[in-house]
Amino acid sequence: FVSSQHPVAAPLVVLRPSVPRGSVAMAMLAGVLRSGALCRASPAVLRSTTFARPVLFRGFSDVQFAKTHEWIRTEAGVGTLGITDIAQGQLGEVVYCDLPEVGAQFKGKETICTLESVKAVGEVYAPADCEVVEVNEALADVPATVNSSPESKGWLVKVKFHGELTGMLDRAAYDAHVEAEAKEE
């Protein structure tokens, strides 16, 4: 996922939740994250504040992540592709999803679709050579599903791979990559 956007103040620090799941505090934090209020916060606030990233998958080994913030879940030879919660947060509210046609073929690292938001246009890359076998038609009516459920209902396309999926990360390695990226910025 690459975003060409207006300058953003500072990186979001991602740490483990420090409040019990299901608590009122966690619900309030989720509301703040969804509202986009963090996008308007000053760099000092963002650097000094700890935020919890919601866990949207149970960590099944069939979910893998790219360093460019796409996720892929493979079932029965078909991969479901979407963007991570980190990517949707950087992109902002998605207002249009330009998805490919079923049957379209892509080489690894080629742009498979674009997501337009109120502040940026993001490109989503094919993780390997693939053919599109299904697109998430629901995104035509409600593109913001990519924001509200990025790693579940907000999936983008389903693909059949024509080669090996290489260079992908498991959840722990992806979380470490995100942390390292935040420290670099």
mmCIF file of C-alpha atoms in Angstrom:
data_model
loop_
_atom_site.group_PDB
_atom_site.id
_atom_site.type_symbol
_atom_site.label_atom_id
_atom_site.label_comp_id
_atom_site.label_asym_id
_atom_site.label_seq_id
_atom_site.Cartn_x
_atom_site.Cartn_y
_atom_site.Cartn_z
ATOM 1 C CA PHE A 1 0.000 0.000 0.000
ATOM 2 C CA VAL A 2 1.440 3.373 -0.960
ATOM 3 C CA SER A 3 -0.305 6.619 -0.276
ATOM 4 C CA SER A 4 0.237 9.912 -2.043
ATOM 5 C CA GLN A 5 -1.239 12.239 0.526
ATOM 6 C CA HIS A 6 -0.938 15.594 2.135
ATOM 7 C CA PRO A 7 1.786 15.684 4.811
ATOM 8 C CA VAL A 8 0.822 13.913 8.016
ATOM 9 C CA ALA A 9 2.112 15.222 11.330
ATOM 10 C CA ALA A 10 3.783 12.127 12.806
ATOM 11 C CA PRO A 11 3.720 8.326 12.868
ATOM 12 C CA LEU A 12 1.227 6.433 14.966
ATOM 13 C CA VAL A 13 2.859 4.444 17.770
ATOM 14 C CA VAL A 14 1.463 0.918 17.947
ATOM 15 C CA LEU A 15 1.661 -0.958 21.232
ATOM 16 C CA ARG A 16 -0.254 -3.755 22.911
ATOM 17 C CA PRO A 17 -3.599 -2.870 24.539
ATOM 18 C CA SER A 18 -3.219 -1.733 28.142
ATOM 19 C CA VAL A 19 -6.915 -1.856 28.994
ATOM 20 C CA PRO A 20 -9.083 -4.959 29.275
ATOM 21 C CA ARG A 21 -10.943 -6.037 26.156
ATOM 22 C CA GLY A 22 -14.600 -5.084 26.258
ATOM 23 C CA SER A 23 -13.979 -2.253 28.675
ATOM 24 C CA VAL A 24 -15.512 1.180 28.313
ATOM 25 C CA ALA A 25 -12.027 2.681 27.857
ATOM 26 C CA MET A 26 -11.286 0.317 24.951
ATOM 27 C CA ALA A 27 -14.621 1.202 23.321
ATOM 28 C CA MET A 28 -13.880 4.913 23.681
ATOM 29 C CA LEU A 29 -10.393 4.446 22.212
ATOM 30 C CA ALA A 30 -11.856 2.569 19.247
ATOM 31 C CA GLY A 31 -14.272 5.463 18.648
ATOM 32 C CA VAL A 32 -11.418 7.977 18.666
ATOM 33 C CA LEU A 33 -9.419 5.853 16.221
ATOM 34 C CA ARG A 34 -12.380 5.474 13.861
ATOM 35 C CA SER A 35 -13.267 9.175 14.024
ATOM 36 C CA GLY A 36 -9.958 10.229 12.514
ATOM 37 C CA ALA A 37 -9.289 12.617 15.389
ATOM 38 C CA LEU A 38 -5.722 11.368 15.483
ATOM 39 C CA CYS A 39 -5.100 12.712 11.987
ATOM 40 C CA ARG A 40 -5.663 16.216 13.351
ATOM 41 C CA ALA A 41 -3.489 15.757 16.453
ATOM 42 C CA SER A 42 -0.184 17.565 16.814
ATOM 43 C CA PRO A 43 3.108 15.662 16.354
ATOM 44 C CA ALA A 44 3.886 15.964 20.074
ATOM 45 C CA VAL A 45 0.580 14.327 21.015
ATOM 46 C CA LEU A 46 1.027 11.512 18.537
ATOM 47 C CA ARG A 47 4.599 10.790 19.624
ATOM 48 C CA SER A 48 3.802 10.768 23.331
ATOM 49 C CA THR A 49 0.538 8.826 23.244
ATOM 50 C CA THR A 50 0.195 5.064 23.330
ATOM 51 C CA PHE A 51 -2.578 3.602 21.191
ATOM 52 C CA ALA A 52 -3.873 0.071 20.942
ATOM 53 C CA ARG A 53 -4.413 -1.460 17.514
ATOM 54 C CA PRO A 54 -7.510 -3.626 17.449
ATOM 55 C CA VAL A 55 -6.806 -7.282 16.838
ATOM 56 C CA LEU A 56 -9.025 -8.266 13.951
ATOM 57 C CA PHE A 57 -7.704 -11.757 13.273
ATOM 58 C CA ARG A 58 -7.105 -14.503 15.758
ATOM 59 C CA GLY A 59 -3.614 -15.062 14.373
ATOM 60 C CA PHE A 60 -4.357 -18.008 12.125
ATOM 61 C CA SER A 61 -1.246 -19.076 10.254
ATOM 62 C CA ASP A 62 -2.989 -18.679 6.879
ATOM 63 C CA VAL A 63 -2.977 -14.855 7.191
ATOM 64 C CA GLN A 64 0.177 -13.187 5.920
ATOM 65 C CA PHE A 65 1.239 -9.559 5.588
ATOM 66 C CA ALA A 66 3.355 -7.571 3.140
ATOM 67 C CA LYS A 67 5.737 -4.842 4.230
ATOM 68 C CA THR A 68 3.617 -2.523 2.050
ATOM 69 C CA HIS A 69 0.682 -3.114 4.468
ATOM 70 C CA GLU A 70 -1.473 -5.545 2.502
ATOM 71 C CA TRP A 71 -2.777 -8.751 4.062
ATOM 72 C CA ILE A 72 -3.611 -12.021 2.351
ATOM 73 C CA ARG A 73 -5.625 -14.951 3.701
ATOM 74 C CA THR A 74 -5.363 -18.140 1.666
ATOM 75 C CA GLU A 75 -8.098 -20.766 1.700
ATOM 76 C CA ALA A 76 -8.464 -23.622 -0.776
ATOM 77 C CA GLY A 77 -5.948 -22.097 -3.201
ATOM 78 C CA VAL A 78 -7.652 -18.691 -3.336
ATOM 79 C CA GLY A 79 -6.160 -15.648 -1.626
ATOM 80 C CA THR A 80 -8.306 -12.865 -0.189
ATOM 81 C CA LEU A 81 -6.438 -9.540 -0.336
ATOM 82 C CA GLY A 82 -6.992 -6.352 1.636
ATOM 83 C CA ILE A 83 -5.148 -3.568 3.410
ATOM 84 C CA THR A 84 -4.183 -3.588 7.063
ATOM 85 C CA ASP A 85 -5.631 -1.424 9.801
ATOM 86 C CA ILE A 86 -2.387 0.579 9.776
ATOM 87 C CA ALA A 87 -2.783 1.297 6.042
ATOM 88 C CA GLN A 88 -6.425 2.372 6.313
ATOM 89 C CA GLY A 89 -5.496 4.683 9.177
ATOM 90 C CA GLN A 90 -2.801 6.352 7.083
ATOM 91 C CA LEU A 91 -5.116 6.625 4.096
ATOM 92 C CA GLY A 92 -8.099 8.166 5.873
ATOM 93 C CA GLU A 93 -11.780 7.775 5.001
ATOM 94 C CA VAL A 94 -12.063 5.792 1.763
ATOM 95 C CA VAL A 95 -14.593 7.316 -0.635
ATOM 96 C CA TYR A 96 -13.957 5.232 -3.779
ATOM 97 C CA CYS A 97 -12.444 1.821 -4.563
ATOM 98 C CA ASP A 98 -11.167 1.314 -8.108
ATOM 99 C CA LEU A 99 -11.195 -2.492 -8.258
ATOM 100 C CA PRO A 100 -10.083 -4.621 -11.227
ATOM 101 C CA GLU A 101 -12.345 -6.786 -13.358
ATOM 102 C CA VAL A 102 -12.697 -10.499 -12.657
ATOM 103 C CA GLY A 103 -10.213 -12.298 -14.908
ATOM 104 C CA ALA A 104 -7.625 -9.489 -14.835
ATOM 105 C CA GLN A 105 -4.061 -10.748 -14.400
ATOM 106 C CA PHE A 106 -1.259 -9.017 -12.518
ATOM 107 C CA LYS A 107 2.450 -9.542 -11.969
ATOM 108 C CA GLY A 108 3.807 -9.448 -8.437
ATOM 109 C CA LYS A 109 4.299 -5.875 -7.130
ATOM 110 C CA GLU A 110 1.987 -4.425 -9.830
ATOM 111 C CA THR A 111 -0.827 -2.121 -8.722
ATOM 112 C CA ILE A 112 -3.905 -4.317 -8.447
ATOM 113 C CA CYS A 113 -6.305 -1.556 -7.328
ATOM 114 C CA THR A 114 -6.435 1.997 -6.007
ATOM 115 C CA LEU A 115 -8.280 3.423 -3.043
ATOM 116 C CA GLU A 116 -9.296 7.079 -3.024
ATOM 117 C CA SER A 117 -9.825 8.823 0.287
ATOM 118 C CA VAL A 118 -10.630 12.348 1.348
ATOM 119 C CA LYS A 119 -6.906 13.047 1.786
ATOM 120 C CA ALA A 120 -5.012 10.617 -0.471
ATOM 121 C CA VAL A 121 -4.968 8.019 -3.219
ATOM 122 C CA GLY A 122 -3.426 4.704 -2.222
ATOM 123 C CA GLU A 123 -2.190 1.919 -4.436
ATOM 124 C CA VAL A 124 -2.590 -1.716 -3.425
ATOM 125 C CA TYR A 125 -0.043 -4.151 -4.847
ATOM 126 C CA ALA A 126 -0.375 -7.753 -5.968
ATOM 127 C CA PRO A 127 1.755 -9.858 -3.606
ATOM 128 C CA ALA A 128 2.632 -12.293 -6.434
ATOM 129 C CA ASP A 129 1.597 -13.128 -10.012
ATOM 130 C CA CYS A 130 -2.146 -13.676 -9.835
ATOM 131 C CA GLU A 131 -5.543 -13.612 -11.522
ATOM 132 C CA VAL A 132 -8.584 -11.902 -9.984
ATOM 133 C CA VAL A 133 -11.396 -14.382 -9.373
ATOM 134 C CA GLU A 134 -13.735 -12.143 -7.329
ATOM 135 C CA VAL A 135 -14.042 -8.518 -6.255
ATOM 136 C CA ASN A 136 -15.814 -7.176 -3.169
ATOM 137 C CA GLU A 137 -18.865 -5.663 -4.885
ATOM 138 C CA ALA A 138 -20.139 -4.273 -1.555
ATOM 139 C CA LEU A 139 -17.361 -1.654 -1.678
ATOM 140 C CA ALA A 140 -19.057 0.040 -4.642
ATOM 141 C CA ASP A 141 -21.923 1.080 -2.342
ATOM 142 C CA VAL A 142 -20.022 1.447 0.939
ATOM 143 C CA PRO A 143 -16.304 2.042 0.249
ATOM 144 C CA ALA A 144 -15.740 3.098 3.881
ATOM 145 C CA THR A 145 -16.045 -0.594 4.826
ATOM 146 C CA VAL A 146 -12.306 -0.616 4.080
ATOM 147 C CA ASN A 147 -11.959 1.699 7.112
ATOM 148 C CA SER A 148 -14.477 0.125 9.456
ATOM 149 C CA SER A 149 -13.427 -3.481 8.817
ATOM 150 C CA PRO A 150 -10.111 -3.428 6.917
ATOM 151 C CA GLU A 151 -8.993 -6.932 7.818
ATOM 152 C CA SER A 152 -12.370 -8.636 7.431
ATOM 153 C CA LYS A 153 -15.445 -7.290 5.566
ATOM 154 C CA GLY A 154 -13.330 -4.625 3.834
ATOM 155 C CA TRP A 155 -11.407 -7.143 1.735
ATOM 156 C CA LEU A 156 -10.720 -5.962 -1.814
ATOM 157 C CA VAL A 157 -10.227 -8.892 -4.179
ATOM 158 C CA LYS A 158 -9.865 -12.652 -4.243
ATOM 159 C CA VAL A 159 -7.070 -13.991 -6.416
ATOM 160 C CA LYS A 160 -5.635 -17.249 -7.672
ATOM 161 C CA PHE A 161 -1.837 -17.264 -7.571
ATOM 162 C CA HIS A 162 0.352 -18.311 -10.513
ATOM 163 C CA GLY A 163 3.457 -18.842 -8.442
ATOM 164 C CA GLU A 164 4.813 -18.785 -4.944
ATOM 165 C CA LEU A 165 3.917 -16.177 -2.381
ATOM 166 C CA THR A 166 7.312 -15.024 -1.082
ATOM 167 C CA GLY A 167 8.490 -12.311 1.259
ATOM 168 C CA MET A 168 5.320 -12.329 3.342
ATOM 169 C CA LEU A 169 5.310 -11.884 7.123
ATOM 170 C CA ASP A 170 3.328 -13.535 9.905
ATOM 171 C CA ARG A 171 1.486 -11.317 12.420
ATOM 172 C CA ALA A 172 4.421 -11.090 14.877
ATOM 173 C CA ALA A 173 6.920 -10.178 12.147
ATOM 174 C CA TYR A 174 4.495 -7.634 10.664
ATOM 175 C CA ASP A 175 3.953 -6.003 14.072
ATOM 176 C CA ALA A 176 7.746 -5.770 14.500
ATOM 177 C CA HIS A 177 8.017 -4.212 11.015
ATOM 178 C CA VAL A 178 5.363 -1.595 11.876
ATOM 179 C CA GLU A 179 7.154 -0.758 15.124
ATOM 180 C CA ALA A 180 10.471 -0.376 13.274
ATOM 181 C CA GLU A 181 8.836 1.900 10.677
ATOM 182 C CA ALA A 182 7.408 4.099 13.429
ATOM 183 C CA LYS A 183 10.842 4.465 15.038
ATOM 184 C CA GLU A 184 12.418 5.459 11.688
ATOM 185 C CA GLU A 185 9.976 8.326 11.178
#
